[in-house]
Amino acid sequence: MTAIDATHTAYMPSSHADPTAFVRRADGLCELDLMVSGASCAACIARIETGLREDERVENARLNLSTGRLALTWRGEAEAARELINKLGAIGYPATPYEPEADSDPQMVEEKRLLRAMAVAGFAMANVMLLSVAVWSGVGEMSAAMESLMHRISALIVLPAAAYAGQPFFRSAWQALKHRHVNMDVPISLAVFLACGLSVYETFIGHGDTYYDAAVMLLFFLLIGRFLDMRLRAKASQAARGLAAMQAASANRVLPDGRIEAIPAREVVAGDHLLLAAGDRVPVDARVVEGEGELDGSLVTGETAPVAATPGARLFSGMLNLDAKLVVEAIADRDNSLLSEITRLVEAGEQSRSRYVRLADRAAKLYVPIVHSLAALTLVGWLLILGEPRPAIINAIAVLIITCPCALALAVPAVQVVASGRLYRDGVLVKSGDALERMANIDTIVFDKTGTLTEGRPRLVDAGEISSEALDLAARLARTSRHPLSRAVADAAGMGETADRVTETPGGGLQGQVDGVSVRFGSARWLGLESGADPHSEAWLWVDGQEPVRFRFEDQLRAEARRTVKAFKQRGCRVILLSGDRKIPVDHIAGQLGIELAFSELKPQDKIAKLQDMKADGLKVCMVGDGINDAPALAAADVSISMASAAEISQAASDFVLQGDRLDKAVTAAIVSRGAKSRVMENFGLAVVYNMIAVPLAVGGFVTPLIAAIAMSASSILVTLNALRLAR
């Protein structure tokens, strides 16, 4: 673990529920979701999953770092849950059963703790620095008694402040040592303890050379880096929560005697008959038994066109019933329905991203052994040279402080904050802390079609070829309907009158009377006509005694779609189109944009499979999408982008959100991300040069802990100023 991926403070819910009550049975296996505290990096994932799999009963252990949620599967009895939770605690990661209904958010709790700790450290640093300036400026003039009083006041301010503000580091270091490993919080905690301990000794017994300001200054700068990084990662777990919220909480079960019984959706089992009223969400995967209607099927296909529901048709959980009353038969329970599967796919994608080893992680791997070795050698060397413990301890503390990873802790977050601010001004919202780093490495860009490359709403494309009389007749019917194609006709015709006695046939069309003449407007199948063979959507106007008139609709390309695709190609990126739509319109759009590789009629699992194939080939993939069905693919890609008008679930699963629905802002995100990576590398270079100069001076005894703290702060300011160059 690193200073940047600091171990989270252990979070334990107030209720210690019996874990066996949360165990699920499936295919002879026990399943349990746990909330794990203290996991913060890829090394934590490996330690947890490997530790659990040492138990022969465990079939699978998968930790999602963003949410802190662990999916655990084992053979045997449910009571084994207690043993497995105890094992997690034994390796340093307390866990409790996952309760979706719980109101508290561990991420937010920890964020508030860091803010309070930072405020306390900043307050103490400001006040102690004032006292220190008074002591420095009064050398030779201030009496020994007054100087001693200043040091005692400093002790009263710093000791409780350091004890509180240092808790994120102290707890993490203690957990690491208790379980026989070290992390970067160990040398930080050691430096603070030694600086405070030596200062107390000097205040009451020794020569009066104290280093209280060094201790709180160190904590303040480290807390800034930790908070910045956590703040940028705070929204990483929203996708799965949003999907869970889309699941229907209740269902109306039809009893054998015809009565309707309201039950929790989690109690629905395969074979139950359920009643769906207009506006209800489908609680589980089901099959239509009675009734005909239309549902919002964007969850499965991503397309705006409603899905016809007729007896025998299969429905998926999360679909929205738009009009008619339906009776359906459940074919799965809630945990085995499509929306639950999409949730699991999103979490699996987030977990794979959690394994991404960031530059700061790699740069910091050697930090702990090198710093401990240097400090120990400094202590031993000066003891051998002088034979006195005091100067040896002071020099060892100086080494610990001057090498403390403030510059390293700020190198990445400072750049992320500046780059995120610049992108925000340019209309791009950055939602993930390491998204910029991943975006800088992409070589493949994958687009969804509907709502991403296109505007996501059909338009009448042949209005000029249709007579004004036919357009008016169709519009009179269309103004009474909410169907996307009807709205397109109404928009093309403008405001006007409506037909009389209009009825709407779900999945068919509209029928009414205009001046006593029967007029129908709907699908070719409903009217008994033959469909056209081009890539357009269509509807037909049928009037008694007249030739049917075909209306063609097309989802228009975004104005900036062509230049966006061209810009990515110019930057050496491979461009691919993945869509749930039919092959003809998908190939048509791909041809217009010059995209050579396009796949159609893909479900969420199919999109993920395509992305996994690309990643297996060594490609670094960025996914751009907007539909609910795109959320798993967005989470599974190396980095993802969604539109501001996208479904909330897609936005939550994305790393970037394009404000104002300007697709070309995706190119801006790529350009700024590459610039951010360059600044991070420069910051690491500055940190290396700083340590090459400062460490030999500290080892040689030329630096006191106070000067070490000032030098450490100067290095932090330097990397921050370098990051600010990115704002231009």
XYZ file of N, CA, C and O in Angstrom, residues 379-528:
600
model
N 21.065 6.216 12.339
C 21.084 6.095 13.798
C 22.316 5.328 14.268
O 23.055 5.783 15.157
N 22.560 4.169 13.664
C 23.708 3.337 14.066
C 25.026 4.061 13.778
O 25.954 4.076 14.597
N 25.122 4.684 12.599
C 26.359 5.362 12.214
C 26.737 6.482 13.167
O 27.902 6.582 13.599
N 25.772 7.321 13.520
C 26.074 8.432 14.426
C 26.322 7.952 15.853
O 27.086 8.583 16.598
N 25.679 6.853 16.241
C 25.989 6.290 17.563
C 27.441 5.818 17.612
O 28.147 6.013 18.619
N 27.881 5.190 16.516
C 29.267 4.714 16.472
C 30.258 5.878 16.410
O 31.338 5.832 17.006
N 29.890 6.948 15.703
C 30.810 8.081 15.538
C 30.924 8.904 16.820
O 32.034 9.229 17.280
N 29.748 9.255 17.414
C 29.749 10.159 18.564
C 29.558 9.452 19.899
O 29.927 9.991 20.945
N 28.934 8.284 19.846
C 28.671 7.575 21.095
C 27.569 8.191 21.917
O 27.366 7.823 23.077
N 26.818 9.163 21.369
C 25.713 9.812 22.085
C 24.403 9.548 21.348
O 24.343 9.692 20.122
N 23.349 9.220 22.082
C 22.076 8.898 21.417
C 21.353 10.122 20.869
O 20.676 10.033 19.842
N 21.475 11.296 21.533
C 20.684 12.465 21.143
C 20.923 12.894 19.699
O 19.969 12.987 18.908
N 22.148 13.207 19.279
C 22.346 13.617 17.875
C 22.016 12.498 16.886
O 21.559 12.765 15.772
N 22.253 11.244 17.302
C 21.923 10.129 16.410
C 20.422 10.057 16.158
O 19.963 9.857 15.021
N 19.636 10.242 17.226
C 18.170 10.202 17.087
C 17.681 11.382 16.259
O 16.806 11.237 15.390
N 18.249 12.581 16.509
C 17.836 13.772 15.765
C 18.083 13.584 14.272
O 17.234 13.889 13.423
N 19.256 13.060 13.923
C 19.574 12.855 12.508
C 18.684 11.781 11.872
O 18.286 11.893 10.711
N 18.378 10.727 12.646
C 17.487 9.683 12.121
C 16.088 10.241 11.875
O 15.445 9.922 10.858
N 15.606 11.091 12.814
C 14.290 11.723 12.628
C 14.308 12.614 11.394
O 13.354 12.642 10.603
N 15.409 13.360 11.223
C 15.521 14.234 10.052
C 15.419 13.428 8.760
O 14.787 13.861 7.784
N 16.050 12.243 8.732
C 15.960 11.384 7.541
C 14.516 10.947 7.302
O 14.008 10.988 6.165
N 13.817 10.528 8.367
C 12.425 10.089 8.224
C 11.535 11.220 7.720
O 10.662 11.008 6.859
N 11.751 12.423 8.250
C 10.890 13.546 7.868
C 11.205 14.032 6.460
O 10.314 14.256 5.642
N 12.502 14.193 6.160
C 12.868 14.773 4.866
C 12.517 13.838 3.709
O 12.300 14.271 2.584
N 12.442 12.535 3.993
C 12.059 11.575 2.944
C 10.580 11.226 2.989
O 10.122 10.400 2.188
N 9.813 11.825 3.923
C 8.385 11.526 3.988
C 7.740 11.874 2.642
O 8.083 12.888 2.031
N 6.808 11.049 2.196
C 6.369 11.124 0.798
C 5.356 12.210 0.515
O 4.376 11.980 -0.173
N 5.566 13.424 1.055
C 4.606 14.491 0.749
C 4.603 14.819 -0.741
O 3.553 14.955 -1.354
N 5.809 14.967 -1.306
C 5.880 15.270 -2.744
C 5.269 14.137 -3.552
O 4.548 14.355 -4.523
N 5.550 12.900 -3.123
C 4.986 11.736 -3.805
C 3.479 11.679 -3.607
O 2.722 11.368 -4.525
N 3.025 12.003 -2.378
C 1.589 11.965 -2.087
C 0.829 13.037 -2.856
O -0.333 12.861 -3.184
N 1.490 14.167 -3.141
C 0.832 15.250 -3.861
C 1.074 15.187 -5.365
O 0.363 15.833 -6.127
N 2.085 14.439 -5.796
C 2.475 14.433 -7.203
C 1.310 14.083 -8.115
O 1.082 14.740 -9.134
N 0.547 13.045 -7.747
C -0.581 12.622 -8.572
C -1.856 13.408 -8.248
O -2.471 13.973 -9.153
N -2.288 13.498 -6.967
C -3.532 14.229 -6.689
C -3.506 15.685 -7.144
O -4.508 16.195 -7.630
N -2.362 16.363 -6.994
C -2.297 17.767 -7.407
C -2.548 17.896 -8.902
O -3.298 18.770 -9.354
N -1.931 17.021 -9.684
C -2.143 17.044 -11.135
C -3.593 16.691 -11.455
O -4.219 17.297 -12.327
N -4.140 15.704 -10.754
C -5.523 15.293 -11.004
C -6.496 16.444 -10.757
O -7.421 16.674 -11.541
N -6.283 17.167 -9.666
C -7.184 18.265 -9.322
C -7.093 19.382 -10.363
O -8.108 19.918 -10.824
N -5.872 19.749 -10.766
C -5.697 20.813 -11.761
C -6.288 20.381 -13.107
O -7.015 21.140 -13.759
N -5.974 19.151 -13.533
C -6.499 18.655 -14.808
C -8.024 18.551 -14.771
O -8.704 18.894 -15.741
N -8.560 18.098 -13.643
C -10.018 17.983 -13.510
C -10.674 19.356 -13.593
O -11.741 19.517 -14.189
N -10.034 20.361 -12.975
C -10.560 21.724 -13.043
C -10.555 22.264 -14.453
O -11.519 22.899 -14.899
N -9.473 22.008 -15.170
C -9.403 22.472 -16.563
C -10.466 21.785 -17.417
O -11.151 22.431 -18.221
N -10.611 20.479 -17.255
C -11.618 19.751 -18.029
C -13.024 20.216 -17.678
O -13.895 20.301 -18.546
N -13.251 20.516 -16.395
C -14.573 21.003 -15.987
C -14.914 22.305 -16.710
O -16.035 22.497 -17.183
N -13.910 23.192 -16.818
C -14.144 24.450 -17.542
C -14.410 24.188 -19.026
O -15.104 24.958 -19.694
N -13.844 23.095 -19.537
C -14.043 22.735 -20.949
C -15.277 21.864 -21.167
O -15.522 21.390 -22.287
N -16.030 21.605 -20.101
C -17.259 20.835 -20.255
C -17.122 19.345 -20.064
O -17.944 18.576 -20.560
N -16.088 18.909 -19.320
C -15.896 17.478 -19.046
C -15.780 17.287 -17.549
O -14.921 17.903 -16.902
N -16.628 16.436 -16.996
C -16.596 16.144 -15.562
C -15.795 14.863 -15.335
O -16.103 13.820 -15.913
N -14.752 14.957 -14.489
C -13.915 13.794 -14.173
C -14.427 13.179 -12.878
O -14.563 13.852 -11.877
N -14.708 11.872 -12.911
C -15.338 11.227 -11.770
C -14.466 10.206 -11.049
O -14.847 9.714 -9.999
N -13.320 9.872 -11.624
C -12.505 8.818 -11.027
C -11.074 9.303 -10.878
O -10.524 9.933 -11.786
N -10.468 9.029 -9.712
C -9.154 9.556 -9.399
C -8.072 9.181 -10.385
O -7.226 10.009 -10.730
N -8.068 7.944 -10.864
C -6.992 7.522 -11.767
C -7.459 7.454 -13.227
O -6.773 6.904 -14.080
N -8.632 8.059 -13.513
C -9.157 8.020 -14.880
C -8.235 8.731 -15.859
O -8.045 8.282 -16.988
N -7.651 9.856 -15.436
C -6.763 10.608 -16.325
C -5.581 9.754 -16.748
O -5.161 9.765 -17.904
N -5.061 9.002 -15.781
C -3.898 8.163 -16.064
C -4.251 7.046 -17.043
O -3.485 6.747 -17.969
N -5.430 6.436 -16.836
C -5.846 5.366 -17.743
C -6.187 5.922 -19.131
O -5.917 5.300 -20.139
N -6.803 7.117 -19.148
C -7.184 7.730 -20.424
C -5.957 8.070 -21.255
O -5.996 7.998 -22.495
N -4.872 8.421 -20.599
C -3.653 8.794 -21.322
C -3.062 7.617 -22.093
O -2.279 7.818 -23.030
N -3.441 6.395 -21.723
C -2.823 5.206 -22.327
C -3.677 4.531 -23.390
O -3.270 3.515 -23.952
N -4.877 5.045 -23.686
C -5.786 4.325 -24.586
C -5.258 4.303 -26.025
O -4.606 5.241 -26.482
N -5.562 3.210 -26.723
C -5.242 3.117 -28.148
C -6.453 2.659 -28.963
O -6.383 2.520 -30.176
N -7.585 2.407 -28.267
C -8.816 1.962 -28.936
C -10.003 2.704 -28.341
O -10.131 2.771 -27.111
N -10.842 3.260 -29.187
C -12.041 3.966 -28.722
C -13.267 3.231 -29.259
O -13.374 2.968 -30.455
N -14.185 2.847 -28.356
C -15.381 2.081 -28.718
C -16.613 2.946 -28.465
O -16.800 3.449 -27.354
N -17.449 3.108 -29.484
C -18.650 3.930 -29.373
C -19.905 3.067 -29.377
O -19.991 2.082 -30.111
N -20.876 3.452 -28.551
C -22.246 2.979 -28.709
C -22.865 3.828 -29.826
O -22.322 4.870 -30.195
N -24.002 3.406 -30.364
C -24.612 4.164 -31.460
C -25.675 5.130 -30.967
O -25.481 6.335 -30.955
N -26.807 4.567 -30.526
C -27.961 5.401 -30.212
C -27.706 6.272 -28.988
O -27.374 5.788 -27.916
N -27.855 7.579 -29.155
C -27.663 8.516 -28.054
C -26.218 8.916 -27.851
O -25.931 9.805 -27.051
N -25.305 8.268 -28.564
C -23.876 8.600 -28.428
C -23.374 9.198 -29.735
O -23.059 10.384 -29.811
N -23.295 8.383 -30.777
C -22.958 8.913 -32.099
C -24.171 9.595 -32.732
O -24.025 10.494 -33.562
N -25.358 9.147 -32.337
C -26.586 9.772 -32.823
C -27.233 10.554 -31.693
O -26.811 10.489 -30.549
N -28.299 11.294 -32.018
C -28.938 12.154 -31.022
C -29.887 11.400 -30.103
O -30.360 11.946 -29.112
N -30.208 10.159 -30.447
C -31.023 9.348 -29.555
C -32.515 9.560 -29.689
O -33.294 9.073 -28.875
N -32.938 10.311 -30.692
C -34.382 10.481 -30.916
C -34.648 10.508 -32.419
O -33.967 11.202 -33.167
N -35.651 9.750 -32.871
C -35.910 9.678 -34.318
C -36.476 10.989 -34.862
O -37.199 11.707 -34.161
N -36.139 11.289 -36.121
C -36.680 12.456 -36.818
C -37.244 12.011 -38.156
O -36.742 11.081 -38.785
N -38.282 12.695 -38.586
C -38.882 12.403 -39.885
C -37.943 12.933 -40.966
O -37.652 14.135 -41.016
N -37.438 12.041 -41.825
C -36.413 12.451 -42.793
C -36.978 12.702 -44.196
O -36.281 13.242 -45.048
N -38.206 12.307 -44.440
C -38.756 12.490 -45.792
C -39.978 13.402 -45.787
O -40.903 13.237 -46.588
N -39.980 14.372 -44.886
C -41.130 15.281 -44.793
C -41.361 16.012 -46.110
O -42.507 16.295 -46.498
N -40.270 16.318 -46.845
C -40.412 17.032 -48.116
C -41.050 16.198 -49.203
O -41.540 16.741 -50.203
N -41.032 14.872 -49.025
C -41.600 13.981 -50.038
C -43.051 13.613 -49.727
O -43.712 12.938 -50.519
N -43.530 14.018 -48.558
C -44.892 13.683 -48.129
C -45.782 14.902 -48.331
O -45.396 16.032 -48.000
N -46.969 14.690 -48.870
C -47.886 15.816 -49.111
C -48.293 16.443 -47.788
O -48.327 15.784 -46.742
N -48.594 17.725 -47.824
C -48.998 18.441 -46.601
C -50.281 17.843 -46.028
O -50.482 17.817 -44.806
N -51.153 17.352 -46.918
C -52.408 16.749 -46.449
C -52.131 15.469 -45.657
O -52.694 15.249 -44.582
N -51.223 14.598 -46.201
C -50.893 13.350 -45.510
C -50.184 13.631 -44.188
O -50.451 12.978 -43.173
N -49.282 14.620 -44.184
C -48.571 14.960 -42.949
C -49.542 15.471 -41.895
O -49.441 15.122 -40.714
N -50.525 16.262 -42.322
C -51.499 16.802 -41.373
C -52.365 15.693 -40.785
O -52.648 15.674 -39.580
N -52.796 14.746 -41.631
C -53.622 13.643 -41.136
C -52.858 12.794 -40.120
O -53.390 12.425 -39.068
N -51.599 12.473 -40.459
C -50.796 11.671 -39.536
C -50.551 12.427 -38.236
O -50.594 11.843 -37.144
N -50.314 13.733 -38.342
C -50.041 14.535 -37.149
C -51.255 14.617 -36.235
O -51.115 14.671 -34.999
N -52.452 14.655 -36.805
C -53.665 14.720 -35.980
C -53.772 13.494 -35.065
O -54.247 13.586 -33.937
N -53.341 12.343 -35.589
C -53.320 11.142 -34.757
C -52.104 11.165 -33.816
O -52.210 10.845 -32.632
N -50.944 11.569 -34.345
C -49.691 11.486 -33.588
C -49.689 12.387 -32.365
O -49.038 12.078 -31.355
N -50.404 13.521 -32.431
C -50.405 14.458 -31.299
C -51.043 13.873 -30.047
O -50.898 14.411 -28.953
N -51.749 12.751 -30.189
C -52.406 12.130 -29.031
C -51.551 11.040 -28.395
O -51.961 10.422 -27.412
N -50.357 10.772 -28.955
C -49.550 9.631 -28.509
C -48.195 10.091 -27.986
O -47.660 11.138 -28.384
N -47.595 9.250 -27.120
C -46.253 9.511 -26.600
C -45.207 8.631 -27.279
O -44.046 8.645 -26.904
N -45.613 7.856 -28.267
C -44.674 6.994 -28.974
C -43.594 7.850 -29.657
O -43.901 8.924 -30.200
N -42.306 7.427 -29.630
C -41.230 8.241 -30.228
C -41.484 8.628 -31.679
O -41.194 9.757 -32.083
N -42.021 7.689 -32.500
C -42.273 8.025 -33.895
C -43.437 9.006 -34.023
O -43.424 9.889 -34.894
N -44.417 8.869 -33.162
C -45.538 9.825 -33.171
C -45.049 11.216 -32.800
O -45.446 12.222 -33.412
N -44.174 11.305 -31.801
C -43.647 12.611 -31.402
C -42.834 13.237 -32.537
O -42.835 14.457 -32.732
N -42.117 12.395 -33.304
C -41.335 12.916 -34.426
C -42.250 13.529 -35.486
O -41.941 14.584 -36.058
N -43.382 12.887 -35.761
C -44.339 13.418 -36.735
C -44.956 14.708 -36.214
O -45.096 15.700 -36.945
N -45.333 14.709 -34.938
C -45.934 15.908 -34.341
C -44.951 17.076 -34.376
O -45.337 18.220 -34.640
N -43.678 16.811 -34.115
C -42.664 17.868 -34.165
C -42.514 18.418 -35.577
O -42.355 19.629 -35.779
N -42.553 17.511 -36.577
C -42.384 17.943 -37.971
C -43.576 18.775 -38.444
O -43.408 19.726 -39.224
N -44.768 18.453 -37.975
C -45.972 19.150 -38.429
C -46.258 20.410 -37.635
O -46.942 21.327 -38.118
N -45.767 20.487 -36.392
C -46.028 21.646 -35.553
C -47.364 21.537 -34.827
O -48.026 20.498 -34.837
N -47.766 22.631 -34.189
C -49.015 22.650 -33.431
C -50.209 22.529 -34.376
O -50.161 22.965 -35.528
N -51.299 21.931 -33.866
C -52.480 21.790 -34.704
C -53.573 21.000 -34.019
O -53.507 20.723 -32.812
N -54.580 20.620 -34.780
C -55.734 19.918 -34.236
C -55.432 18.428 -34.089
O -54.451 17.912 -34.633
N -56.319 17.748 -33.366
C -56.199 16.299 -33.209
C -57.416 15.618 -33.811
O -58.463 16.238 -34.039
N -57.264 14.316 -34.068
C -58.364 13.540 -34.641
C -59.393 13.212 -33.563
O -59.155 13.375 -32.362
N -60.545 12.741 -33.997
C -61.620 12.366 -33.079
C -61.553 10.874 -32.787
O -61.143 10.072 -33.633
N -62.015 10.517 -31.591
C -62.164 9.120 -31.188
C -60.904 8.293 -31.497
O -60.974 7.219 -32.111
N -59.748 8.809 -31.050
C -58.474 8.129 -31.311
C -58.292 6.978 -30.327
O -58.486 7.132 -29.121
N -57.935 5.822 -30.860
C -57.569 4.682 -30.010
C -56.163 4.232 -30.403
O -55.772 4.335 -31.568
N -55.418 3.742 -29.422
C -54.046 3.299 -29.679
C -53.927 1.811 -29.397
O -54.290 1.338 -28.310
N -53.452 1.068 -30.385
C -53.225 -0.365 -30.226
C -51.772 -0.597 -29.857
O -50.874 -0.279 -30.659
N -51.490 -1.094 -28.628
C -50.092 -1.304 -28.217
C -49.349 -2.186 -29.221
O -49.826 -3.252 -29.611
N -48.201 -1.716 -29.674
C -47.402 -2.461 -30.642
C -47.915 -2.349 -32.058
O -47.316 -2.914 -32.977
N -49.026 -1.645 -32.265
C -49.599 -1.521 -33.608
C -49.595 -0.100 -34.107
O -48.792 0.276 -34.954
N -50.493 0.735 -33.582
C -50.538 2.118 -34.028
C -51.782 2.826 -33.542
O -52.406 2.426 -32.554
N -52.166 3.899 -34.277
C -53.255 4.782 -33.878
C -54.379 4.728 -34.911
O -54.126 4.613 -36.121
N -55.609 4.840 -34.422
C -56.768 4.852 -35.307
C -57.725 5.919 -34.818
O -57.949 6.073 -33.612
N -58.280 6.720 -35.753
C -59.209 7.771 -35.369
C -60.045 8.237 -36.536
O -59.996 7.670 -37.640
N -60.824 9.303 -36.309
C -61.716 9.865 -37.324
C -61.315 11.310 -37.591
O -61.096 12.094 -36.667
N -61.179 11.657 -38.874
C -60.932 13.041 -39.290
C -61.992 13.406 -40.317
O -62.032 12.831 -41.428
N -62.880 14.322 -39.927
C -63.996 14.729 -40.800
C -64.809 13.524 -41.248
O -65.216 13.401 -42.419
N -65.013 12.583 -40.323
C -65.828 11.415 -40.597
C -65.126 10.319 -41.358
O -65.727 9.274 -41.627
N -63.847 10.519 -41.696
C -63.088 9.513 -42.444
C -62.187 8.755 -41.482
O -61.522 9.347 -40.635
N -62.147 7.422 -41.617
C -61.301 6.588 -40.762
C -59.848 6.710 -41.222
O -59.543 6.536 -42.415
N -58.971 7.002 -40.243
C -57.540 7.176 -40.536
C -56.743 6.316 -39.556
O -57.044 6.281 -38.351
N -55.758 5.608 -40.100
C -54.882 4.814 -39.238
C -53.421 5.166 -39.526
O -53.057 5.443 -40.670
N -52.608 5.117 -38.446
C -51.183 5.439 -38.578
C -50.406 4.496 -37.660
O -50.584 4.517 -36.440
N -49.568 3.606 -38.269
C -48.855 2.646 -37.429
C -47.905 1.777 -38.227
O -47.471 2.129 -39.334
N -47.628 0.601 -37.681
C -46.622 -0.280 -38.283
C -47.180 -0.996 -39.501
O -48.402 -1.172 -39.650
N -46.259 -1.430 -40.377
C -46.668 -2.155 -41.581
C -47.368 -3.456 -41.213
O -48.371 -3.842 -41.837
N -46.866 -4.143 -40.185
C -47.465 -5.418 -39.775
C -48.905 -5.213 -39.333
O -49.797 -5.992 -39.687
N -49.159 -4.172 -38.573
C -50.504 -3.891 -38.056
C -51.473 -3.547 -39.189
O -52.646 -3.915 -39.150
N -50.934 -2.863 -40.205
C -51.783 -2.452 -41.324
C -51.827 -3.490 -42.437
O -52.524 -3.304 -43.443
N -51.066 -4.586 -42.296
C -51.048 -5.627 -43.309
C -50.262 -5.245 -44.541
O -50.558 -5.722 -45.650
